[in-house]
Each structure stands twice: as C-alpha cells, then as structure tokens.
PDB file of C-alpha atoms and ligand atoms in Angstrom:
ATOM      1  CA  MET A   1     139.463 -67.403 -23.916  1.00  0.00           C
ATOM      2  CA  ASN A   2     142.454 -65.023 -23.855  1.00  0.00           C
ATOM      3  CA  ASP A   3     142.022 -64.361 -27.509  1.00  0.00           C
ATOM      4  CA  MET A   4     138.647 -62.808 -26.816  1.00  0.00           C
ATOM      5  CA  TYR A   5     140.170 -60.083 -24.689  1.00  0.00           C
ATOM      6  CA  TYR A   6     143.637 -59.643 -26.100  1.00  0.00           C
ATOM      7  CA  GLY A   7     145.952 -60.899 -28.777  1.00  0.00           C
ATOM      8  CA  GLU A   8     149.757 -60.776 -29.360  1.00  0.00           C
ATOM      9  CA  GLN A   9     149.626 -57.139 -30.288  1.00  0.00           C
ATOM     10  CA  THR A  10     147.184 -55.791 -27.788  1.00  0.00           C
ATOM     11  CA  VAL A  11     148.466 -52.900 -25.681  1.00  0.00           C
ATOM     12  CA  LEU A  12     147.216 -51.877 -22.272  1.00  0.00           C
ATOM     13  CA  PHE A  13     148.203 -49.257 -19.744  1.00  0.00           C
ATOM     14  CA  PHE A  14     149.937 -50.562 -16.586  1.00  0.00           C
ATOM     15  CA  ASP A  15     151.422 -48.334 -13.939  1.00  0.00           C
ATOM     16  CA  GLY A  16     152.602 -45.444 -16.139  1.00  0.00           C
ATOM     17  CA  GLN A  17     153.449 -47.471 -19.237  1.00  0.00           C
ATOM     18  CA  PHE A  18     151.767 -48.844 -22.273  1.00  0.00           C
ATOM     19  CA  VAL A  19     152.763 -52.495 -22.497  1.00  0.00           C
ATOM     20  CA  LYS A  20     151.777 -55.598 -24.462  1.00  0.00           C
ATOM     21  CA  ALA A  21     148.865 -57.323 -22.625  1.00  0.00           C
ATOM     22  CA  ALA A  22     150.517 -60.663 -23.216  1.00  0.00           C
ATOM     23  CA  ASP A  23     153.697 -59.534 -21.347  1.00  0.00           C
ATOM     24  CA  ALA A  24     151.995 -57.764 -18.463  1.00  0.00           C
ATOM     25  CA  LYS A  25     152.621 -59.559 -15.116  1.00  0.00           C
ATOM     26  CA  THR A  26     151.330 -59.102 -11.593  1.00  0.00           C
ATOM     27  CA  ASP A  27     151.978 -60.507  -8.145  1.00  0.00           C
ATOM     28  CA  LEU A  28     150.052 -63.498  -6.838  1.00  0.00           C
ATOM     29  CA  TYR A  29     150.296 -62.167  -3.322  1.00  0.00           C
ATOM     30  CA  SER A  30     148.201 -59.129  -4.225  1.00  0.00           C
ATOM     31  CA  GLN A  31     145.648 -58.162  -1.560  1.00  0.00           C
ATOM     32  CA  SER A  32     143.149 -57.796  -4.358  1.00  0.00           C
ATOM     33  CA  MET A  33     143.645 -61.352  -5.651  1.00  0.00           C
ATOM     34  CA  HIS A  34     143.004 -62.813  -2.255  1.00  0.00           C
ATOM     35  CA  TYR A  35     140.274 -60.606  -0.806  1.00  0.00           C
ATOM     36  CA  GLY A  36     138.527 -59.018  -3.800  1.00  0.00           C
ATOM     37  CA  TYR A  37     139.822 -55.716  -2.605  1.00  0.00           C
ATOM     38  CA  ALA A  38     140.060 -53.740  -5.883  1.00  0.00           C
ATOM     39  CA  ILE A  39     137.985 -51.185  -7.849  1.00  0.00           C
ATOM     40  CA  PHE A  40     137.007 -51.274 -11.500  1.00  0.00           C
ATOM     41  CA  GLU A  41     135.035 -49.496 -14.091  1.00  0.00           C
ATOM     42  CA  GLY A  42     133.255 -50.499 -17.261  1.00  0.00           C
ATOM     43  CA  ILE A  43     133.281 -47.785 -20.021  1.00  0.00           C
ATOM     44  CA  ARG A  44     132.337 -47.717 -23.640  1.00  0.00           C
ATOM     45  CA  ALA A  45     133.852 -45.808 -26.515  1.00  0.00           C
ATOM     46  CA  TYR A  46     131.937 -45.236 -29.722  1.00  0.00           C
ATOM     47  CA  GLU A  47     132.757 -44.168 -33.226  1.00  0.00           C
ATOM     48  CA  THR A  48     130.358 -41.210 -33.423  1.00  0.00           C
ATOM     49  CA  GLU A  49     128.519 -39.979 -36.467  1.00  0.00           C
ATOM     50  CA  SER A  50     131.312 -37.491 -37.245  1.00  0.00           C
ATOM     51  CA  GLY A  51     133.821 -40.396 -37.338  1.00  0.00           C
ATOM     52  CA  GLU A  52     135.562 -39.257 -34.117  1.00  0.00           C
ATOM     53  CA  VAL A  53     135.972 -41.781 -31.249  1.00  0.00           C
ATOM     54  CA  ALA A  54     134.218 -40.602 -28.061  1.00  0.00           C
ATOM     55  CA  ILE A  55     134.340 -42.242 -24.645  1.00  0.00           C
ATOM     56  CA  PHE A  56     130.712 -41.938 -23.420  1.00  0.00           C
ATOM     57  CA  LYS A  57     130.530 -40.105 -20.020  1.00  0.00           C
ATOM     58  CA  ALA A  58     134.226 -40.519 -19.457  1.00  0.00           C
ATOM     59  CA  ASP A  59     134.122 -37.972 -16.646  1.00  0.00           C
ATOM     60  CA  ALA A  60     131.305 -39.649 -14.735  1.00  0.00           C
ATOM     61  CA  HIS A  61     133.034 -43.035 -15.002  1.00  0.00           C
ATOM     62  CA  TYR A  62     136.366 -41.849 -13.737  1.00  0.00           C
ATOM     63  CA  GLN A  63     134.741 -39.799 -11.038  1.00  0.00           C
ATOM     64  CA  ARG A  64     132.997 -42.937  -9.923  1.00  0.00           C
ATOM     65  CA  LEU A  65     136.323 -44.878  -9.959  1.00  0.00           C
ATOM     66  CA  LYS A  66     137.794 -42.175  -7.703  1.00  0.00           C
ATOM     67  CA  ASP A  67     134.722 -42.230  -5.410  1.00  0.00           C
ATOM     68  CA  SER A  68     134.774 -46.078  -5.257  1.00  0.00           C
ATOM     69  CA  ALA A  69     138.503 -45.986  -4.393  1.00  0.00           C
ATOM     70  CA  ASP A  70     137.874 -43.450  -1.682  1.00  0.00           C
ATOM     71  CA  ALA A  71     134.978 -45.449  -0.267  1.00  0.00           C
ATOM     72  CA  VAL A  72     137.214 -48.455   0.466  1.00  0.00           C
ATOM     73  CA  GLY A  73     140.475 -46.641   1.063  1.00  0.00           C
ATOM     74  CA  ILE A  74     142.495 -47.591  -1.993  1.00  0.00           C
ATOM     75  CA  PRO A  75     144.786 -44.726  -3.096  1.00  0.00           C
ATOM     76  CA  LEU A  76     144.447 -43.502  -6.702  1.00  0.00           C
ATOM     77  CA  ALA A  77     147.426 -41.657  -8.055  1.00  0.00           C
ATOM     78  CA  TYR A  78     145.776 -40.181 -11.162  1.00  0.00           C
ATOM     79  CA  THR A  79     143.428 -37.329 -11.885  1.00  0.00           C
ATOM     80  CA  VAL A  80     140.172 -37.821 -13.715  1.00  0.00           C
ATOM     81  CA  GLU A  81     141.702 -35.845 -16.703  1.00  0.00           C
ATOM     82  CA  GLU A  82     144.859 -38.074 -16.696  1.00  0.00           C
ATOM     83  CA  LEU A  83     142.685 -41.244 -16.674  1.00  0.00           C
ATOM     84  CA  ILE A  84     140.623 -39.985 -19.625  1.00  0.00           C
ATOM     85  CA  SER A  85     143.705 -39.108 -21.689  1.00  0.00           C
ATOM     86  CA  ILE A  86     145.279 -42.481 -20.936  1.00  0.00           C
ATOM     87  CA  SER A  87     142.061 -44.148 -22.047  1.00  0.00           C
ATOM     88  CA  TYR A  88     142.027 -42.443 -25.363  1.00  0.00           C
ATOM     89  CA  GLU A  89     145.655 -43.454 -25.858  1.00  0.00           C
ATOM     90  CA  VAL A  90     144.833 -47.124 -25.046  1.00  0.00           C
ATOM     91  CA  LEU A  91     142.116 -46.944 -27.783  1.00  0.00           C
ATOM     92  CA  SER A  92     144.298 -45.320 -30.359  1.00  0.00           C
ATOM     93  CA  ARG A  93     147.332 -47.579 -29.722  1.00  0.00           C
ATOM     94  CA  ASN A  94     145.036 -50.551 -30.367  1.00  0.00           C
ATOM     95  CA  GLY A  95     143.237 -48.907 -33.310  1.00  0.00           C
ATOM     96  CA  PHE A  96     139.881 -49.275 -31.535  1.00  0.00           C
ATOM     97  CA  LYS A  97     136.849 -47.197 -32.356  1.00  0.00           C
ATOM     98  CA  ASN A  98     133.962 -49.087 -30.754  1.00  0.00           C
ATOM     99  CA  ALA A  99     135.373 -50.676 -27.670  1.00  0.00           C
ATOM    100  CA  TYR A 100     134.882 -51.442 -24.022  1.00  0.00           C
ATOM    101  CA  LEU A 101     137.413 -50.059 -21.540  1.00  0.00           C
ATOM    102  CA  ARG A 102     138.252 -51.827 -18.284  1.00  0.00           C
ATOM    103  CA  PRO A 103     140.272 -49.788 -15.691  1.00  0.00           C
ATOM    104  CA  LEU A 104     141.170 -51.942 -12.675  1.00  0.00           C
ATOM    105  CA  LEU A 105     142.768 -50.395  -9.578  1.00  0.00           C
ATOM    106  CA  PHE A 106     144.392 -53.154  -7.487  1.00  0.00           C
ATOM    107  CA  CYS A 107     146.667 -53.525  -4.441  1.00  0.00           C
ATOM    108  CA  PRO A 108     150.232 -54.742  -3.878  1.00  0.00           C
ATOM    109  CA  PRO A 109     151.134 -57.825  -1.976  1.00  0.00           C
ATOM    110  CA  ASN A 110     149.625 -57.737   1.471  1.00  0.00           C
ATOM    111  CA  MET A 111     148.010 -60.582   3.399  1.00  0.00           C
ATOM    112  CA  SER A 112     146.741 -58.362   6.201  1.00  0.00           C
ATOM    113  CA  LEU A 113     143.296 -56.803   6.363  1.00  0.00           C
ATOM    114  CA  GLN A 114     144.637 -53.261   6.637  1.00  0.00           C
ATOM    115  CA  LYS A 115     143.804 -50.790   3.921  1.00  0.00           C
ATOM    116  CA  ALA A 116     146.176 -50.406   1.041  1.00  0.00           C
ATOM    117  CA  LYS A 117     148.979 -47.899   1.118  1.00  0.00           C
ATOM    118  CA  ALA A 118     149.657 -48.147  -2.619  1.00  0.00           C
ATOM    119  CA  SER A 119     147.919 -49.326  -5.758  1.00  0.00           C
ATOM    120  CA  HIS A 120     148.454 -50.465  -9.295  1.00  0.00           C
ATOM    121  CA  LEU A 121     146.308 -49.289 -12.195  1.00  0.00           C
ATOM    122  CA  MET A 122     145.693 -51.150 -15.456  1.00  0.00           C
ATOM    123  CA  ILE A 123     143.437 -49.888 -18.251  1.00  0.00           C
ATOM    124  CA  ALA A 124     142.661 -52.419 -20.899  1.00  0.00           C
ATOM    125  CA  ALA A 125     140.297 -52.281 -23.869  1.00  0.00           C
ATOM    126  CA  TRP A 126     138.624 -54.822 -26.186  1.00  0.00           C
ATOM    127  CA  GLU A 127     135.934 -54.901 -28.786  1.00  0.00           C
ATOM    128  CA  TRP A 128     132.761 -56.193 -27.118  1.00  0.00           C
ATOM    129  CA  GLY A 129     129.238 -56.635 -28.402  1.00  0.00           C
ATOM    130  CA  ALA A 130     126.144 -55.961 -26.285  1.00  0.00           C
ATOM    131  CA  TYR A 131     126.787 -57.778 -22.989  1.00  0.00           C
ATOM    132  CA  LEU A 132     123.357 -59.337 -22.620  1.00  0.00           C
ATOM    133  CA  GLY A 133     122.837 -59.773 -26.362  1.00  0.00           C
ATOM    134  CA  GLU A 134     120.119 -58.246 -28.494  1.00  0.00           C
ATOM    135  CA  GLN A 135     117.226 -60.587 -27.751  1.00  0.00           C
ATOM    136  CA  LEU A 136     114.546 -59.893 -25.233  1.00  0.00           C
ATOM    137  CA  LEU A 137     115.518 -61.455 -21.906  1.00  0.00           C
ATOM    138  CA  ARG A 138     113.866 -64.159 -19.811  1.00  0.00           C
ATOM    139  CA  VAL A 139     114.710 -63.000 -16.253  1.00  0.00           C
ATOM    140  CA  MET A 140     114.566 -64.912 -13.039  1.00  0.00           C
ATOM    141  CA  THR A 141     114.153 -63.461  -9.558  1.00  0.00           C
ATOM    142  CA  SER A 142     117.270 -64.509  -7.753  1.00  0.00           C
ATOM    143  CA  SER A 143     117.402 -66.315  -4.428  1.00  0.00           C
ATOM    144  CA  PHE A 144     120.365 -64.079  -3.805  1.00  0.00           C
ATOM    145  CA  GLN A 145     119.802 -60.560  -2.437  1.00  0.00           C
ATOM    146  CA  ARG A 146     122.099 -57.632  -3.297  1.00  0.00           C
ATOM    147  CA  PRO A 147     124.616 -56.884  -0.582  1.00  0.00           C
ATOM    148  CA  ASN A 148     123.218 -55.041   2.520  1.00  0.00           C
ATOM    149  CA  PRO A 149     124.405 -51.396   2.332  1.00  0.00           C
ATOM    150  CA  LYS A 150     125.332 -51.803   6.048  1.00  0.00           C
ATOM    151  CA  ALA A 151     127.810 -54.536   5.065  1.00  0.00           C
ATOM    152  CA  PHE A 152     129.241 -52.992   1.853  1.00  0.00           C
ATOM    153  CA  LYS A 153     129.681 -49.616   0.178  1.00  0.00           C
ATOM    154  CA  VAL A 154     127.076 -50.730  -2.461  1.00  0.00           C
ATOM    155  CA  HIS A 155     127.508 -47.453  -4.439  1.00  0.00           C
ATOM    156  CA  ALA A 156     131.170 -48.352  -5.062  1.00  0.00           C
ATOM    157  CA  LYS A 157     132.276 -50.622  -7.909  1.00  0.00           C
ATOM    158  CA  VAL A 158     134.351 -53.048  -5.802  1.00  0.00           C
ATOM    159  CA  SER A 159     135.623 -56.267  -7.386  1.00  0.00           C
ATOM    160  CA  GLY A 160     134.550 -58.388  -4.373  1.00  0.00           C
ATOM    161  CA  HIS A 161     130.902 -57.343  -4.713  1.00  0.00           C
ATOM    162  CA  TYR A 162     130.827 -59.179  -8.007  1.00  0.00           C
ATOM    163  CA  VAL A 163     130.868 -62.605  -6.308  1.00  0.00           C
ATOM    164  CA  ASN A 164     127.255 -61.872  -5.480  1.00  0.00           C
ATOM    165  CA  SER A 165     126.593 -61.014  -9.134  1.00  0.00           C
ATOM    166  CA  ILE A 166     128.352 -64.150 -10.342  1.00  0.00           C
ATOM    167  CA  MET A 167     126.230 -66.360  -8.026  1.00  0.00           C
ATOM    168  CA  ALA A 168     123.012 -64.735  -9.158  1.00  0.00           C
ATOM    169  CA  CYS A 169     123.836 -64.929 -12.816  1.00  0.00           C
ATOM    170  CA  GLN A 170     124.948 -68.538 -12.542  1.00  0.00           C
ATOM    171  CA  GLU A 171     121.794 -69.490 -10.656  1.00  0.00           C
ATOM    172  CA  ALA A 172     119.576 -67.915 -13.407  1.00  0.00           C
ATOM    173  CA  LYS A 173     121.465 -69.673 -16.091  1.00  0.00           C
ATOM    174  CA  ASP A 174     121.350 -73.012 -14.255  1.00  0.00           C
ATOM    175  CA  HIS A 175     117.514 -72.663 -14.217  1.00  0.00           C
ATOM    176  CA  GLY A 176     117.398 -71.920 -17.952  1.00  0.00           C
ATOM    177  CA  TYR A 177     116.960 -68.128 -17.733  1.00  0.00           C
ATOM    178  CA  ASP A 178     118.981 -65.452 -19.407  1.00  0.00           C
ATOM    179  CA  GLU A 179     119.644 -63.229 -16.468  1.00  0.00           C
ATOM    180  CA  ALA A 180     118.860 -62.635 -12.777  1.00  0.00           C
ATOM    181  CA  LEU A 181     116.999 -59.908 -10.964  1.00  0.00           C
ATOM    182  CA  LEU A 182     118.152 -59.330  -7.385  1.00  0.00           C
ATOM    183  CA  LEU A 183     116.063 -57.893  -4.621  1.00  0.00           C
ATOM    184  CA  ASP A 184     117.632 -55.712  -1.938  1.00  0.00           C
ATOM    185  CA  ALA A 185     118.034 -56.634   1.767  1.00  0.00           C
ATOM    186  CA  ASN A 186     114.569 -55.213   2.400  1.00  0.00           C
ATOM    187  CA  GLY A 187     112.935 -57.311  -0.258  1.00  0.00           C
ATOM    188  CA  PHE A 188     112.440 -54.526  -2.844  1.00  0.00           C
ATOM    189  CA  VAL A 189     113.557 -54.754  -6.443  1.00  0.00           C
ATOM    190  CA  ALA A 190     117.238 -53.749  -6.685  1.00  0.00           C
ATOM    191  CA  GLU A 191     119.114 -54.528  -9.941  1.00  0.00           C
ATOM    192  CA  GLY A 192     120.614 -57.179 -12.150  1.00  0.00           C
ATOM    193  CA  PRO A 193     124.076 -58.654 -11.625  1.00  0.00           C
ATOM    194  CA  GLY A 194     125.503 -55.920 -13.873  1.00  0.00           C
ATOM    195  CA  ALA A 195     122.734 -53.641 -14.914  1.00  0.00           C
ATOM    196  CA  ASN A 196     120.007 -51.361 -13.398  1.00  0.00           C
ATOM    197  CA  VAL A 197     116.326 -52.024 -13.979  1.00  0.00           C
ATOM    198  CA  PHE A 198     113.364 -49.939 -15.146  1.00  0.00           C
ATOM    199  CA  PHE A 199     109.731 -50.960 -15.734  1.00  0.00           C
ATOM    200  CA  GLU A 200     106.753 -49.308 -17.373  1.00  0.00           C
ATOM    201  CA  LYS A 201     103.261 -49.083 -16.083  1.00  0.00           C
ATOM    202  CA  ASP A 202     100.438 -46.970 -17.512  1.00  0.00           C
ATOM    203  CA  GLY A 203     102.809 -44.611 -19.364  1.00  0.00           C
ATOM    204  CA  GLN A 204     105.177 -44.075 -16.414  1.00  0.00           C
ATOM    205  CA  LEU A 205     108.599 -45.500 -15.752  1.00  0.00           C
ATOM    206  CA  PHE A 206     109.587 -46.851 -12.360  1.00  0.00           C
ATOM    207  CA  THR A 207     113.104 -47.536 -11.150  1.00  0.00           C
ATOM    208  CA  PRO A 208     114.581 -48.441  -7.764  1.00  0.00           C
ATOM    209  CA  ALA A 209     115.761 -45.347  -5.841  1.00  0.00           C
ATOM    210  CA  LEU A 210     119.461 -45.040  -4.950  1.00  0.00           C
ATOM    211  CA  GLY A 211     120.657 -46.648  -1.726  1.00  0.00           C
ATOM    212  CA  ASN A 212     120.737 -50.379  -2.459  1.00  0.00           C
ATOM    213  CA  ILE A 213     122.005 -50.278  -6.033  1.00  0.00           C
ATOM    214  CA  LEU A 214     125.018 -49.256  -8.006  1.00  0.00           C
ATOM    215  CA  PRO A 215     124.237 -45.681  -9.213  1.00  0.00           C
ATOM    216  CA  GLY A 216     124.437 -46.540 -12.879  1.00  0.00           C
ATOM    217  CA  ILE A 217     125.626 -43.931 -15.276  1.00  0.00           C
ATOM    218  CA  THR A 218     123.349 -45.404 -17.893  1.00  0.00           C
ATOM    219  CA  ARG A 219     120.483 -45.225 -15.394  1.00  0.00           C
ATOM    220  CA  ALA A 220     121.130 -41.534 -14.917  1.00  0.00           C
ATOM    221  CA  THR A 221     121.328 -41.044 -18.699  1.00  0.00           C
ATOM    222  CA  ILE A 222     118.028 -42.880 -19.197  1.00  0.00           C
ATOM    223  CA  ILE A 223     116.375 -40.588 -16.611  1.00  0.00           C
ATOM    224  CA  GLU A 224     117.657 -37.593 -18.469  1.00  0.00           C
ATOM    225  CA  LEU A 225     116.526 -38.907 -21.839  1.00  0.00           C
ATOM    226  CA  ALA A 226     113.090 -39.736 -20.364  1.00  0.00           C
ATOM    227  CA  ASN A 227     112.821 -36.188 -19.019  1.00  0.00           C
ATOM    228  CA  ASP A 228     113.719 -34.863 -22.449  1.00  0.00           C
ATOM    229  CA  LEU A 229     111.084 -37.090 -24.095  1.00  0.00           C
ATOM    230  CA  GLY A 230     108.385 -36.065 -21.540  1.00  0.00           C
ATOM    231  CA  ILE A 231     108.308 -39.524 -20.009  1.00  0.00           C
ATOM    232  CA  PRO A 232     107.653 -39.427 -16.290  1.00  0.00           C
ATOM    233  CA  VAL A 233     110.111 -41.407 -14.136  1.00  0.00           C
ATOM    234  CA  VAL A 234     109.462 -42.408 -10.580  1.00  0.00           C
ATOM    235  CA  GLU A 235     112.469 -43.360  -8.415  1.00  0.00           C
ATOM    236  CA  THR A 236     111.161 -45.241  -5.487  1.00  0.00           C
ATOM    237  CA  ASP A 237     111.082 -48.587  -3.563  1.00  0.00           C
ATOM    238  CA  CYS A 238     109.694 -51.010  -6.066  1.00  0.00           C
ATOM    239  CA  LYS A 239     107.805 -54.165  -5.092  1.00  0.00           C
ATOM    240  CA  LEU A 240     108.353 -57.320  -6.990  1.00  0.00           C
ATOM    241  CA  GLU A 241     104.523 -57.639  -7.291  1.00  0.00           C
ATOM    242  CA  ALA A 242     104.388 -54.252  -9.083  1.00  0.00           C
ATOM    243  CA  LEU A 243     107.041 -55.388 -11.577  1.00  0.00           C
ATOM    244  CA  LYS A 244     105.056 -58.520 -12.192  1.00  0.00           C
ATOM    245  CA  GLN A 245     102.062 -56.385 -13.219  1.00  0.00           C
ATOM    246  CA  ALA A 246     104.112 -53.989 -15.360  1.00  0.00           C
ATOM    247  CA  ASP A 247     103.556 -53.450 -19.111  1.00  0.00           C
ATOM    248  CA  SER A 248     107.228 -53.797 -20.007  1.00  0.00           C
ATOM    249  CA  ALA A 249     110.720 -53.726 -18.427  1.00  0.00           C
ATOM    250  CA  PHE A 250     114.326 -53.359 -19.355  1.00  0.00           C
ATOM    251  CA  PHE A 251     117.893 -53.510 -18.048  1.00  0.00           C
ATOM    252  CA  CYS A 252     120.383 -50.777 -18.721  1.00  0.00           C
ATOM    253  CA  GLY A 253     124.152 -50.508 -18.215  1.00  0.00           C
ATOM    254  CA  THR A 254     127.304 -49.545 -20.019  1.00  0.00           C
ATOM    255  CA  ALA A 255     128.046 -53.027 -21.239  1.00  0.00           C
ATOM    256  CA  ALA A 256     124.404 -54.131 -21.799  1.00  0.00           C
ATOM    257  CA  GLU A 257     123.240 -50.667 -23.049  1.00  0.00           C
ATOM    258  CA  VAL A 258     119.368 -50.920 -23.095  1.00  0.00           C
ATOM    259  CA  ILE A 259     117.889 -54.355 -23.400  1.00  0.00           C
ATOM    260  CA  GLY A 260     114.272 -55.317 -23.088  1.00  0.00           C
ATOM    261  CA  TRP A 261     112.721 -58.124 -21.072  1.00  0.00           C
ATOM    262  CA  LYS A 262     110.445 -60.768 -22.363  1.00  0.00           C
ATOM    263  CA  SER A 263     109.433 -62.076 -18.921  1.00  0.00           C
ATOM    264  CA  ILE A 264     110.194 -62.226 -15.241  1.00  0.00           C
ATOM    265  CA  ASP A 265     109.783 -65.774 -13.766  1.00  0.00           C
ATOM    266  CA  ASP A 266     106.483 -66.914 -15.295  1.00  0.00           C
ATOM    267  CA  TYR A 267     105.057 -63.463 -16.020  1.00  0.00           C
ATOM    268  CA  ALA A 268     105.329 -62.320 -19.716  1.00  0.00           C
ATOM    269  CA  PHE A 269     105.245 -58.523 -20.285  1.00  0.00           C
ATOM    270  CA  PRO A 270     102.159 -57.684 -22.332  1.00  0.00           C
ATOM    271  CA  THR A 271     103.380 -54.587 -24.290  1.00  0.00           C
ATOM    272  CA  PRO A 272     105.312 -55.565 -27.429  1.00  0.00           C
ATOM    273  CA  TRP A 273     108.824 -54.223 -27.032  1.00  0.00           C
ATOM    274  CA  HIS A 274     108.556 -52.011 -30.129  1.00  0.00           C
ATOM    275  CA  GLN A 275     105.615 -50.203 -28.551  1.00  0.00           C
ATOM    276  CA  SER A 276     107.288 -49.754 -25.090  1.00  0.00           C
ATOM    277  CA  LEU A 277     108.844 -46.723 -23.518  1.00  0.00           C
ATOM    278  CA  GLY A 278     111.986 -48.775 -23.169  1.00  0.00           C
ATOM    279  CA  PHE A 279     112.241 -49.142 -26.987  1.00  0.00           C
ATOM    280  CA  GLN A 280     112.015 -45.335 -27.378  1.00  0.00           C
ATOM    281  CA  LEU A 281     114.701 -44.906 -24.810  1.00  0.00           C
ATOM    282  CA  GLN A 282     116.881 -47.624 -26.335  1.00  0.00           C
ATOM    283  CA  LYS A 283     116.750 -45.638 -29.592  1.00  0.00           C
ATOM    284  CA  ALA A 284     117.445 -42.320 -27.933  1.00  0.00           C
ATOM    285  CA  TYR A 285     120.341 -43.869 -26.029  1.00  0.00           C
ATOM    286  CA  LYS A 286     121.900 -45.233 -29.187  1.00  0.00           C
ATOM    287  CA  GLU A 287     121.638 -41.805 -30.807  1.00  0.00           C
ATOM    288  CA  LEU A 288     123.152 -40.133 -27.816  1.00  0.00           C
ATOM    289  CA  VAL A 289     126.221 -42.375 -27.646  1.00  0.00           C
ATOM    290  CA  LEU A 290     126.756 -42.022 -31.379  1.00  0.00           C
ATOM    291  CA  GLU A 291     126.241 -38.247 -31.072  1.00  0.00           C
ATOM    292  CA  LYS A 292     123.601 -38.303 -33.787  1.00  0.00           C
ATOM    293  CA  GLN A 293     122.404 -34.821 -34.621  1.00  0.00           C
ATOM    294  CA  SER A 294     118.676 -35.519 -34.036  1.00  0.00           C
ATOM    295  CA  ASN A 295     119.402 -35.743 -30.329  1.00  0.00           C
ATOM    296  CA  THR A 296     119.028 -32.740 -28.139  1.00  0.00           C
ATOM    297  CA  VAL A 297     120.585 -34.018 -24.979  1.00  0.00           C
ATOM    298  CA  GLN A 298     124.333 -33.260 -24.488  1.00  0.00           C
ATOM    299  CA  ALA A 299     126.678 -36.153 -23.654  1.00  0.00           C
TER     300      ALA A 299
HETATM  301  N1  PMP B 301     124.470 -52.361 -11.431  1.00  0.00           N
HETATM  302  C1  PMP B 301     125.597 -53.178 -11.377  1.00  0.00           C
HETATM  303  C2  PMP B 301     125.675 -54.131 -10.294  1.00  0.00           C
HETATM  304  C3  PMP B 301     126.572 -53.030 -12.394  1.00  0.00           C
HETATM  305  O1  PMP B 301     127.663 -53.830 -12.303  1.00  0.00           O
HETATM  306  C4  PMP B 301     126.425 -52.083 -13.409  1.00  0.00           C
HETATM  307  C5  PMP B 301     127.493 -51.997 -14.482  1.00  0.00           C
HETATM  308  N2  PMP B 301     128.535 -51.094 -14.118  1.00  0.00           N
HETATM  309  C6  PMP B 301     125.281 -51.250 -13.419  1.00  0.00           C
HETATM  310  C7  PMP B 301     124.374 -51.443 -12.430  1.00  0.00           C
HETATM  311  C8  PMP B 301     125.111 -50.238 -14.476  1.00  0.00           C
HETATM  312  O2  PMP B 301     126.031 -49.196 -14.304  1.00  0.00           O
HETATM  313  P1  PMP B 301     126.556 -48.276 -15.541  1.00  0.00           P
HETATM  314  O3  PMP B 301     125.307 -47.853 -16.173  1.00  0.00           O
HETATM  315  O4  PMP B 301     127.261 -47.200 -14.860  1.00  0.00           O
HETATM  316  O5  PMP B 301     127.377 -49.148 -16.376  1.00  0.00           O
END
C-alpha cells in the first residue's frame, strides 16, 4: 500500500524541511491522531499545454486550508504564498508533473480537548488517477446524513469529518454501488463523500446551495464554466425526488474531476452522458486545468 503513495526516494515537506517520506516520523500522542483534529487539502497539479506544471487554483486551496484552520482554531504558521511555493518545490523535487498534493496540518501531543497552541505541516504529493475512475457511476443514497452544520464547521476540511465520508462510501460499496450520495440534516441532497453534485433538468443545472456542503473549488469552477457556456445554474435546496427525475447528473471534485452518473438507486438517467451538460463541462474543465488555448476562462 505504501508503494502507492511513496517510494524510497519520495520527498515531502515536513515542518520547514524537505525529507524522505520513508524517514518522516510523527508522534503517536498527537491530538490529531486521537480526535481527528487536523486540517487537510486535496490539490492537483497538471502539466499544461505549454509544458509548464501548474497547480490548479492553488490560491483558493491554500486560502481554504487557512480558513479551515481558523474555523477550528489550529494555528497555521505559513502564508498562502509560502504554501504555494513549497508545493511547487515538492513537485519539482519528486519530478512530478501531473500529481495530487496533500497538505496536512496536524497537532502536537495533547490528550486534552483544548484547542491547539502549535501545529505541524506536511505536504506530500503522488501521482494519482481520477479518484472515482472514468466509468459512469452507480450511486446509492446513503443512510448516513452529512454532519449537521450546528455540530461541525461543515465548510472546513477537517480530518474528523471524513469518518462520515468513509462510512457512507463503505455502505455504498457493501451494497454493490460505486459511490454514495448523502443528504443533509434537513433531508435535502448534499454531496458525495468527497465530491459535490450537480444534476441536469430541461437544460438547466441544479446544485445544492452552500450551507450544508464543503464549498468545493471544482464546484465553483463548474459554475463559472457553465456561466461562460451560457448554461443556467440554480443553487438551491434540492430534493432527492427532483434528482430522481433528472436528465443526467455528475460529481465534481479535485480528485474526481468531473464524473458522470449512470444511476441513483434504481433510477437510471435517461440522457446519454455524451449528450449531457455534464459532458460539455467535463470537457471544458479538462481544457481549463490543462490551460488549453481554446478556453476563455482564466484559471
Ligand atoms: N465535498 C467533499 C466532502 C469533499 O471532500 C470534496 C473534496 N475536497 C469536495 C466536496 C470537492 O471539493 P473540491 O472541488 O474543492 O476538491
């Protein structure tokens, strides 16, 4: 399993130094290990059309890391600019062009439930294919809801929140599906375990409004691209019944990029993926991240 993420020569950034991943060590008494009290990000770098490596929306990702850390009171000792330049160095030291970056901000030993006074930062990278694969997904409505925003800062990317994601994903796989869809605490469509959701009905796109979901950077990009292509997008409370009468649907996220759905529970989407708005946006997204000249939207 380790080999998938790092090898003997892999270098990561850890608290001010670039070190071999295989040699990096941490403390088992970390407050993050025991309570899930840590912050992370998921970011992709692409080899663009010009041959340069570009981290897609690096500013937005590191701003969200900062906002997430602030939301739960974990100190962050780096500026967004520093984090971006460290990230480029992690990529270049490993010779990566197309890669996934994983910053993790975690806490020192502390068994109390007081907020952290200090933190550690690691930024690792590995080459990672599309997280949910390239095939249309069979999605199951989860019996697990997303965390109630009155119980968690749901807009923050906190490690502990992902126990909910792991349970939902596992449940869907155990039932023979590819992925889960979670509803929010009010019963409206929320998001996947690690991706936001859009669906198409009569030429319009619908997506859950902010409030109960992680404000995805890919979601925001898809909305921009849709505006650019003249596709109307409605951000609103979405009923599961509406999704089950939709023409097509897709997940989007940094790791998953844009991936269409075949079905939700026993409802199969009638519009062939290649004729869907999601397909157009999948293509536009790919062009944008690769900085292909045909695209008019700025990264
Ligand atoms: N929702 C959840 C729960 C996620 O984990 C992710 C992945 N970060 C997303 C949505 C999509 O966010 P982004 O587009 O910023 O990767």
